[in-house]
Short mmCIF file of C-alpha atoms and ligand atoms in Angstrom, two decimals:
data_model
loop_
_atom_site.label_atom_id
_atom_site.label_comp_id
_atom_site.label_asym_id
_atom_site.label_seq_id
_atom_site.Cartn_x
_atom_site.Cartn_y
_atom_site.Cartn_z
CA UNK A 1 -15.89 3.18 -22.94
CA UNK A 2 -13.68 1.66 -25.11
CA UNK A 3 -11.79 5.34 -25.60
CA UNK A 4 -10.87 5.51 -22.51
CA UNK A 5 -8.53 2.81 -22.62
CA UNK A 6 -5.69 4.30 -24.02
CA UNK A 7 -5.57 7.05 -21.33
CA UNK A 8 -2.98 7.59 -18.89
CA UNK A 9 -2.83 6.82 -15.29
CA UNK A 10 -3.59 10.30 -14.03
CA UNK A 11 -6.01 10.83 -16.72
CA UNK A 12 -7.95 7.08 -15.82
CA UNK A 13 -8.41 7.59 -12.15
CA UNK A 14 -10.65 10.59 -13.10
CA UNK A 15 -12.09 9.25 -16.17
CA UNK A 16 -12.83 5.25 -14.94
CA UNK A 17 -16.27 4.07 -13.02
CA UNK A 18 -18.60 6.50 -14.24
CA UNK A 19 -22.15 5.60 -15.26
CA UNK A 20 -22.97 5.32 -18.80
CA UNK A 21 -23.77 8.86 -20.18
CA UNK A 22 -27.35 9.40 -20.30
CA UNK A 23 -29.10 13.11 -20.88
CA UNK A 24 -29.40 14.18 -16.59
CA UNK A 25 -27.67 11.20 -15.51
CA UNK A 26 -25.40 11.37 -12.72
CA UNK A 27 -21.84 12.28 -13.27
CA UNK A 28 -21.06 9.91 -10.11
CA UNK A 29 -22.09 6.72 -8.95
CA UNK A 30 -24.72 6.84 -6.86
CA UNK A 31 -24.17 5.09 -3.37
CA UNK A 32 -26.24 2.14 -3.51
CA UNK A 33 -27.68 1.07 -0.54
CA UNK A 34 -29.42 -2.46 -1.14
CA UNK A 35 -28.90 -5.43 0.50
CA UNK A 36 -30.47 -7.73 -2.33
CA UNK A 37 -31.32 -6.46 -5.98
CA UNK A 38 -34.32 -7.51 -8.36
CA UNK A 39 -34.38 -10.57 -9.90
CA UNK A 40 -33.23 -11.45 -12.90
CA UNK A 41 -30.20 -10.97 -11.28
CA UNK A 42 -25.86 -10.58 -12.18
CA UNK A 43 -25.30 -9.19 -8.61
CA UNK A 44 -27.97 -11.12 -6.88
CA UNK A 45 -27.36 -10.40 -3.27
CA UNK A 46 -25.41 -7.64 -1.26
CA UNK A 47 -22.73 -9.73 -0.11
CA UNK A 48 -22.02 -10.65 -3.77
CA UNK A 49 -21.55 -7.05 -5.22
CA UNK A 50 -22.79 -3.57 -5.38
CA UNK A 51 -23.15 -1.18 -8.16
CA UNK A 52 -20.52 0.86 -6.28
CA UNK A 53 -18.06 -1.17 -5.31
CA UNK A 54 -18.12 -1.49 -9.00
CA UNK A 55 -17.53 1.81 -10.06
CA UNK A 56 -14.35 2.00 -7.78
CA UNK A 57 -12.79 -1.65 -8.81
CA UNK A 58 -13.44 -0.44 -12.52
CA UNK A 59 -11.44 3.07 -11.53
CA UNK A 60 -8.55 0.63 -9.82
CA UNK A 61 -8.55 -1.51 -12.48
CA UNK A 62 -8.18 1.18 -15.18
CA UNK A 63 -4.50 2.39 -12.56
CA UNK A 64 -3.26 -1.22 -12.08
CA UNK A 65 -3.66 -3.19 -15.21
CA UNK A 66 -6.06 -5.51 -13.89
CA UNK A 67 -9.50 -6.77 -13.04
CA UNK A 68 -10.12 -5.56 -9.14
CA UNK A 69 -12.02 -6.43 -6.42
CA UNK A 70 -12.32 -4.23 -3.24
CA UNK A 71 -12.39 -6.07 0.67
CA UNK A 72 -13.14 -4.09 3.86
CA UNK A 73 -9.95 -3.35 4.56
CA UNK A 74 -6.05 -4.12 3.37
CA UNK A 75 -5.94 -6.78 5.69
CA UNK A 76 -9.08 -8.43 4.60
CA UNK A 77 -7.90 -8.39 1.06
CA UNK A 78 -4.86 -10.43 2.12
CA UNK A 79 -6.23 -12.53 4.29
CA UNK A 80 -8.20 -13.75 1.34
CA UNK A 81 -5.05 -14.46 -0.85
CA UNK A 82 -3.61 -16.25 2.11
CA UNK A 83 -7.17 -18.01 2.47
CA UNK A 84 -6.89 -19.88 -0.81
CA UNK A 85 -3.42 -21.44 0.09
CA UNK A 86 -3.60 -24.73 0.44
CA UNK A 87 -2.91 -26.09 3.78
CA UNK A 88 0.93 -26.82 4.46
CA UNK A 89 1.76 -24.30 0.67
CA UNK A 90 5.31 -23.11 1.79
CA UNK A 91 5.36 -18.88 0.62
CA UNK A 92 8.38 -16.79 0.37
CA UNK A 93 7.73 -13.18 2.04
CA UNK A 94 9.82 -10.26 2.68
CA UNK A 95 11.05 -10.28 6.35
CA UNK A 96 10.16 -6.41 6.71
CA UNK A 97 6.82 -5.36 6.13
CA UNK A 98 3.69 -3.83 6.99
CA UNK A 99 3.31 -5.28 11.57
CA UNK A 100 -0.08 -6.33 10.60
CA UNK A 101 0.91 -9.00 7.63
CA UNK A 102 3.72 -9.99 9.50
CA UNK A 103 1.23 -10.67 12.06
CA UNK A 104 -0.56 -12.93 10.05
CA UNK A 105 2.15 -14.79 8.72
CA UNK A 106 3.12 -15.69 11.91
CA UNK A 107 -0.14 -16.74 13.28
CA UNK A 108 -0.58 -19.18 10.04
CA UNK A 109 3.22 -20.43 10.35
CA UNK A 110 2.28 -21.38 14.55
CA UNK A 111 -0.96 -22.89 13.79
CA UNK A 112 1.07 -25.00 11.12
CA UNK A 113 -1.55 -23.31 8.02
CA UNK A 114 1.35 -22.59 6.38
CA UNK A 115 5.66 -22.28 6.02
CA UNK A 116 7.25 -19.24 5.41
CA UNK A 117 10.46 -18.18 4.36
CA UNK A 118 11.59 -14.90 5.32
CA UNK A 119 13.89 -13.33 2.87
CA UNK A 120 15.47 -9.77 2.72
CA UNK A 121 13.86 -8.30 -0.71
CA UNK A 122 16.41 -5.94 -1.13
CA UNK A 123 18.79 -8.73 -2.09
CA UNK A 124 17.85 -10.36 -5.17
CA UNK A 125 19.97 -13.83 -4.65
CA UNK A 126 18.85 -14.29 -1.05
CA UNK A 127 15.17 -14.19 -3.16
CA UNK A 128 16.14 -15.95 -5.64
CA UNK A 129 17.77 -18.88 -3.61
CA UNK A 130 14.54 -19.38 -1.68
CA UNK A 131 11.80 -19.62 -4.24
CA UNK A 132 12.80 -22.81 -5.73
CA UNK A 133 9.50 -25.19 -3.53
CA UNK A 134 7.44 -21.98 -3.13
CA UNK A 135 3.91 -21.76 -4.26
CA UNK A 136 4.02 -17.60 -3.53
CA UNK A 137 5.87 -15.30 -3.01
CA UNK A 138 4.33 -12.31 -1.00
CA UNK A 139 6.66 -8.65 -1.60
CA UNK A 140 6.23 -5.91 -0.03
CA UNK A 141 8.59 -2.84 -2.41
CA UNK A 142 8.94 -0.11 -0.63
CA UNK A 143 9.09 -2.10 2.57
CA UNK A 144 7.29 -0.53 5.74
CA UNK A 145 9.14 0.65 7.33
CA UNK A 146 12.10 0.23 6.45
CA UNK A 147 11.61 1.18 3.27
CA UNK A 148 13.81 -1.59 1.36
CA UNK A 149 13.39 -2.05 -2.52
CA UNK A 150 13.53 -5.12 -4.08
CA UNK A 151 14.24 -5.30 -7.75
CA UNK A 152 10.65 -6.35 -8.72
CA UNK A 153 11.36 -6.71 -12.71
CA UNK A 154 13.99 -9.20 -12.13
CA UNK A 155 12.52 -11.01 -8.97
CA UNK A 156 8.91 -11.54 -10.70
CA UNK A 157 10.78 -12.80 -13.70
CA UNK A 158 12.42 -15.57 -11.72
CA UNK A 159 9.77 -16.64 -9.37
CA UNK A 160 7.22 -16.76 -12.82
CA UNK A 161 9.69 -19.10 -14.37
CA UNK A 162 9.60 -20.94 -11.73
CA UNK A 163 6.06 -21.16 -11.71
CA UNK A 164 5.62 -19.76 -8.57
CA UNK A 165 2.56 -17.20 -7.82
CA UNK A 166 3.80 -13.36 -7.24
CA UNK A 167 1.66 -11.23 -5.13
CA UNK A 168 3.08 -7.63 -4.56
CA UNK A 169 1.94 -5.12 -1.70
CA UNK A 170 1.95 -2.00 -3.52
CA UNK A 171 0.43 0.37 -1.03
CA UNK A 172 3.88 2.30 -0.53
CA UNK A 173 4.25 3.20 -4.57
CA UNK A 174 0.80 3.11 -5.66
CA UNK A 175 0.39 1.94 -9.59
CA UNK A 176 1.58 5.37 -10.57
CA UNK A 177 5.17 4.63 -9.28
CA UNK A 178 5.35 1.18 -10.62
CA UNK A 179 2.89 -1.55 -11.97
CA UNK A 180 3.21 -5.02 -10.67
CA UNK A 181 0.97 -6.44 -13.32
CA UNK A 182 2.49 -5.33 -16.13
CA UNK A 183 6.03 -6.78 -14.43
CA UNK A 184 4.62 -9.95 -14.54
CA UNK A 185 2.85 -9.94 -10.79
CA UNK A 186 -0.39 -12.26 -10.87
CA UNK A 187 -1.87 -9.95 -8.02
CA UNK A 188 -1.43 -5.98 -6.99
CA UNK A 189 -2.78 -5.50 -3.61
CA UNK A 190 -3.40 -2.05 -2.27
CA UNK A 191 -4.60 -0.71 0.91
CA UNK A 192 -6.92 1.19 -0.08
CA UNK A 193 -7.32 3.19 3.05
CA UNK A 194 -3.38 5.21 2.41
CA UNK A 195 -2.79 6.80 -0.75
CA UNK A 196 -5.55 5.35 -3.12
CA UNK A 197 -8.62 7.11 -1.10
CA UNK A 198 -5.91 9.62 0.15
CA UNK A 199 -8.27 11.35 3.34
CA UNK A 200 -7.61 9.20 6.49
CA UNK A 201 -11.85 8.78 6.64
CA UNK A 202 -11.60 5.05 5.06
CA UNK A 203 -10.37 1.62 5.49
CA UNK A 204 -10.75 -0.47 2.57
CA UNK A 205 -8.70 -3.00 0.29
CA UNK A 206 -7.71 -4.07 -2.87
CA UNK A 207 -6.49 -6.98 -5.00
CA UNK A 208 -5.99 -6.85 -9.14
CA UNK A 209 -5.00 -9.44 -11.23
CA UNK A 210 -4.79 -10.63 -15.01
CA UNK A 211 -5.65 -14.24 -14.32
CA UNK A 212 -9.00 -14.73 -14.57
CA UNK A 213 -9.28 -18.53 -12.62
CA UNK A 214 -7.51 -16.48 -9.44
CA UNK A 215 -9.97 -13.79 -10.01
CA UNK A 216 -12.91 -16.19 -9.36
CA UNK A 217 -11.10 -17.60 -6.40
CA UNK A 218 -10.62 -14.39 -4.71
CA UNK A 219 -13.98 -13.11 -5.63
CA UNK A 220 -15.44 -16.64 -3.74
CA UNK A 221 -13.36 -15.98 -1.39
CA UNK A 222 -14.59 -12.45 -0.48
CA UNK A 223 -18.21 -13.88 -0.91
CA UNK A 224 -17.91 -16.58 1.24
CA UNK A 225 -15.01 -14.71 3.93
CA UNK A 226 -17.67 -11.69 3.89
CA UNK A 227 -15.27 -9.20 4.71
CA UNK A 228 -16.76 -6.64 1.97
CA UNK A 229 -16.03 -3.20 1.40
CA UNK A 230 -19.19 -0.78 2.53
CA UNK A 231 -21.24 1.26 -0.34
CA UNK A 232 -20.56 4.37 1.70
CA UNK A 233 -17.04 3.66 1.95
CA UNK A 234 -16.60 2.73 -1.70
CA UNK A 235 -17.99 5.72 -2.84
CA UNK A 236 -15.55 7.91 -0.70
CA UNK A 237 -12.65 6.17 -1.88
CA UNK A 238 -13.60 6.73 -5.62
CA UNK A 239 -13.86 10.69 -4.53
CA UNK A 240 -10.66 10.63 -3.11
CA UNK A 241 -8.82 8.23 -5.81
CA UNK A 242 -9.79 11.49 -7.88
CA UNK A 243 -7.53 12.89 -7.32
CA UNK A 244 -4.45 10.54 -6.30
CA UNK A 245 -2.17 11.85 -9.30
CA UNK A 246 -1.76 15.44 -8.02
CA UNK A 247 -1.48 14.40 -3.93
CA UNK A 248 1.13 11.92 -5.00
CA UNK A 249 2.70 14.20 -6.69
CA UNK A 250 2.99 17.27 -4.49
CA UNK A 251 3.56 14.80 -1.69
CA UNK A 252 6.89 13.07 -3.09
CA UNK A 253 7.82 16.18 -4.16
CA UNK A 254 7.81 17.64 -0.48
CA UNK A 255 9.31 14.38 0.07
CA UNK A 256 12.53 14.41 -1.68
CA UNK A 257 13.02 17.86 -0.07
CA UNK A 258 12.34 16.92 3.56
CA UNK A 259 14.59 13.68 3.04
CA UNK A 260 17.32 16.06 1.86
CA UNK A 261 16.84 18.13 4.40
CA UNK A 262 16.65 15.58 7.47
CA UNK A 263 19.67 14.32 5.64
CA UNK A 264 21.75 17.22 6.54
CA UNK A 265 20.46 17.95 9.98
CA UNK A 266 23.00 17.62 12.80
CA UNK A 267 20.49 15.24 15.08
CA UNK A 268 19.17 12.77 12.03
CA UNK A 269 21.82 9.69 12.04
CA UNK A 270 19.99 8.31 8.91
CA UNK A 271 17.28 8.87 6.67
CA UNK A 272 15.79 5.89 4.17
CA UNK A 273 13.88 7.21 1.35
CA UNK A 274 14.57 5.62 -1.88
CA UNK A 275 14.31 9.05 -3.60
CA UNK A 276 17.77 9.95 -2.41
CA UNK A 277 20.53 9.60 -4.54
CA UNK A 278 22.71 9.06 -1.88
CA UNK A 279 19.88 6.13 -0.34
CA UNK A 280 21.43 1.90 -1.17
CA UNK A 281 18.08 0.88 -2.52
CA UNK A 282 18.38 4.28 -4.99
CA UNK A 283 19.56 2.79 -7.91
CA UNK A 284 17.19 -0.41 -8.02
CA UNK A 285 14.46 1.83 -7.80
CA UNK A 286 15.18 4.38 -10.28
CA UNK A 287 15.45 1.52 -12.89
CA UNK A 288 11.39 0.65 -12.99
CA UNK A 289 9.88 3.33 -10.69
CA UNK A 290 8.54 6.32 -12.07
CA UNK A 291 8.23 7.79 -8.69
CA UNK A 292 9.26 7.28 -4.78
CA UNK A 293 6.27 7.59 -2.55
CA UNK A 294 5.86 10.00 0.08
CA UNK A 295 6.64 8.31 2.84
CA UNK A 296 10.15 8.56 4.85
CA UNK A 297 11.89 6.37 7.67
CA UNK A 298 14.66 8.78 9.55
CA UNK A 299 16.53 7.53 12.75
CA UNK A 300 17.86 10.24 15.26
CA UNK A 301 20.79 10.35 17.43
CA UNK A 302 18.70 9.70 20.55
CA UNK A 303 16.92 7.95 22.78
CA UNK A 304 13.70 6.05 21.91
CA UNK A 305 11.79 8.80 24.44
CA UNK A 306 13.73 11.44 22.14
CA UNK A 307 12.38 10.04 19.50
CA UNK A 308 8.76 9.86 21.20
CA UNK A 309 9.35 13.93 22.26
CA UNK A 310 10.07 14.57 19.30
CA UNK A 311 6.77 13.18 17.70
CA UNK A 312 4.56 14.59 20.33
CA UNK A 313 6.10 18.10 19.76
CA UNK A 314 5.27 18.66 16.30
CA UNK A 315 1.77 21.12 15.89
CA UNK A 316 1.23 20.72 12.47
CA UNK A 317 2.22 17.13 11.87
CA UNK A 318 0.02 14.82 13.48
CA UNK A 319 1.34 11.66 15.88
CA UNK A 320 -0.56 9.09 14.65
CA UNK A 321 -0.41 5.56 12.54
CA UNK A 322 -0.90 5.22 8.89
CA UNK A 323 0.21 6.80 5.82
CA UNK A 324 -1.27 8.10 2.84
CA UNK A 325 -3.60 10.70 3.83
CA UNK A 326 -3.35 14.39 2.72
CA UNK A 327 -1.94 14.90 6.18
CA UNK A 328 1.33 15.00 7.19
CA UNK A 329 1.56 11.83 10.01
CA UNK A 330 4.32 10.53 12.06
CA UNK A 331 5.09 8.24 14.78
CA UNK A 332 7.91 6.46 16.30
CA UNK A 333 7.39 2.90 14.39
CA UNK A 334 8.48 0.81 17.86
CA UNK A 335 5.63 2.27 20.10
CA UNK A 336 3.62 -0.48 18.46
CA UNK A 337 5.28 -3.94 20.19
CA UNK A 338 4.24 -6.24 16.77
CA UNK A 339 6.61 -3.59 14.89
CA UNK A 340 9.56 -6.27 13.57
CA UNK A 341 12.79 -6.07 16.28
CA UNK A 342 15.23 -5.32 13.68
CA UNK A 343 13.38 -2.11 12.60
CA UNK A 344 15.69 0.14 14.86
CA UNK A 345 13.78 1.82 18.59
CA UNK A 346 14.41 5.30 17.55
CA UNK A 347 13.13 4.83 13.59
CA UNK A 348 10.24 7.63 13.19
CA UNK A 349 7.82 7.40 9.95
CA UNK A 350 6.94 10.29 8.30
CA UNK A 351 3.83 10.51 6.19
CA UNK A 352 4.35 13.45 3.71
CA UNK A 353 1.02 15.23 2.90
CA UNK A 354 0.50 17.90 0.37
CA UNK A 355 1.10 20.84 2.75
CA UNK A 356 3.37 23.55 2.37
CA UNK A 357 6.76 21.79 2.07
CA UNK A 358 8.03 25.20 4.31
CA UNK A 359 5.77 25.05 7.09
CA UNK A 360 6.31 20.79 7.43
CA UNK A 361 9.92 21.79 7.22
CA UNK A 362 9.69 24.31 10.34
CA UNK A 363 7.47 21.89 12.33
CA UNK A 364 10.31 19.02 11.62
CA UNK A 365 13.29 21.28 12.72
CA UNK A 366 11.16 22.94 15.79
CA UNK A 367 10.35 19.59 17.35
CA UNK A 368 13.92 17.96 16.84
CA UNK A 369 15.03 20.69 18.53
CA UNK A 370 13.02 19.47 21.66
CA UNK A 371 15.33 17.07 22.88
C1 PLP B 401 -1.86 -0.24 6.12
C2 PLP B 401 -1.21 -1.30 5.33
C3 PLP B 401 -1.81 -2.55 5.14
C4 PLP B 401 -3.12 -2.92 5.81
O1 PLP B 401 -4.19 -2.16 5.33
P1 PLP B 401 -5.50 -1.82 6.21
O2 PLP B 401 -6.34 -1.08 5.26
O3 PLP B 401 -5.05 -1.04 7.41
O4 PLP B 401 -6.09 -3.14 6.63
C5 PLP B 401 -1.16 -3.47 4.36
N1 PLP B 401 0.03 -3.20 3.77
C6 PLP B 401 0.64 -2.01 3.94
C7 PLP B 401 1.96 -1.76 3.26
C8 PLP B 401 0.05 -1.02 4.72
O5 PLP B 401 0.68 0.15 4.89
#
């Protein structure tokens, strides 16, 4: 195993969480489907671990930098971060974000579980200025869907010398674009369900981290919480992880193109991708990213029901929620009423998949042209 360390991201997603060599053993992990396990026992019980859950955090692990452990879904894996907050800890988030975390917050700041400050990531002082008191600060880079980037390098760097905890969301990159870890982060949290297992057939999370006390918390978190990931589930999230570095690839490819594209295109007002050269966040990103995710914000000059025609008119593109998936998705972000108020009515999100960057091209200009 110990070989294997040295190899690159691309290279460790196929290489990590396979069984030991043995002459006809499997090539995969088997799907493991046992509620309890012989005694003497290091799993012990099904709730505790499974062989392939396993083979999946090792594959995560060998992407982010860290030592991983997988939750039913995104939101499960971040509940349990939030879970081991002490009552009253005061966090610093970013204000945009995925609706379903800023859900949460919200729900923990009524019921008085916790304070948080709300800061725009994008501006580093406004972050800075608000972490002095903080026990965590929770980022979200790209945001969603707004797509905001906050200068992670610099930000982590502050809030660690300030001894406050850094958790980063980084669903929207992935660990191939940038590694929060390795910037100093104490946790990377993915959900698993967009990019990472890549098929829209799975909902599972993720959280990595270098510190082994947090580790322990989080993993007696998820045992005692319960909200574990499926063997099933695990398994097809491995198959599709796979393969991550080429679908990320073709996808932000197809990206920058359609962003450029929508850019120029009489009824687009604005387009947010990062990628652009011409996008505010542009520079900040280029300085630690080694890529800009496949996922695009555009505004139109129209109506919200424009914008709605225009994402039911699309035949190749599907209208539907999440992101990730080797299908092209899109959806006007505001048809969902927990989507933040200052994300714009009209803002559609565009999913890039690894289709022909010509034929999601003609199904974008054919159903603009609907209104
Ligand atoms: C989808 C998403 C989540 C939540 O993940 P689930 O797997 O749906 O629970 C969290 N953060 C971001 C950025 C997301 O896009």
């Amino acid at each position: 195993m110990s070989e294997k360390k040295s190899l690159r991201p691309a290279s460790a997603v196929v290489a990590a969480g396979r069984p030991p060599v043995s002459a006809d053993g499997d090539i995969n992990p088997p799907i493991s489907l046992s509620s309890t396990f012989h005694a003497p026992n290091e799993i012990g019980y099904g709730r505790y671990g499974n062989p392939t859950w396993s083979a999946l955090e090792d594959a995560i692990s060998a992407l982010e930098g860290g030592r991983t452990l997988t939750f039913g879904s995104g939101m499960a894996a971040i509940s349990a971060v939030f879970n081991i907050l002490p009552r009253g800890a005061v966090i610093t988030a970013s204000k945009h974000g995925y609706s379903g975390t800023m859900s949460l917050l919200k729900k923990l700041s009524v019921e008085e579980r916790i304070e948080v400050r709300y800061v725009d990531v994008a501006n580093t002082q406004e972050v800075l200025d608000a972490l002095p008191g903080t026990v965590l600060l929770w980022m979200e880079s790209p945001t969603n869907p707004a797509m905001e980037v906050a200068d992670l390098p610099t930000i982590i760097a502050a809030a660690k010398s300030l001894n406050c905890g850094v958790g980063v969301d980084n669903t929207f990159a992935t660990a191939l674009n940038q590694k929060p870890i390795a910037m100093g982060a104490d946790i990377s949290m993915n959900s698993v369900t967009k990019f990472l297992a890549g098929h829209s057939d799975v909902l599972m999370g993720s959280l990595s981290t270098n510190d082994e006390a947090l580790f322990t918390r989080l993993e007696d978190q998820r045992k005692l919480g319960g909200a574990i990931p499926g063997p099933f589930e695990s398994w097809l999230a491995l198959r599709g992880l796979r393969t991550l570095a080429i679908r990320l690839a073709q996808s932000q490819k197809s990206a920058l193109e359609l962003a450029t594209r929508l850019s120029n295109h009489p009824k687009v007002a604005k387009v947010r991708y990062p990628g652009l050269p011409t996008d505010p966040h542009h520079a900040t990103a280029k300085k630690f990213m080694q890529g800009f995710g496949a996922v695009i914000s555009f505004e139109i000059h129209g109506t919200p029901a424009d914008a709605d025609t225009v994402c039911s008119s699309s035949t190749l593109i599907s209208q539907a929620t999440s992101l990730g998936g080797v299908e092209s998705l899109w959806e006007r972000r505001h048809r969902w009423s927990a989507e933040s108020p200052s994300i714009p009515e009209n803002l559609i999100r565009l999913s890039v998949g690894i289709e022909d960057v010509e034929d999601i091209w003609a199904d974008i200009d054919g159903a603009l042209g609907y209104y």
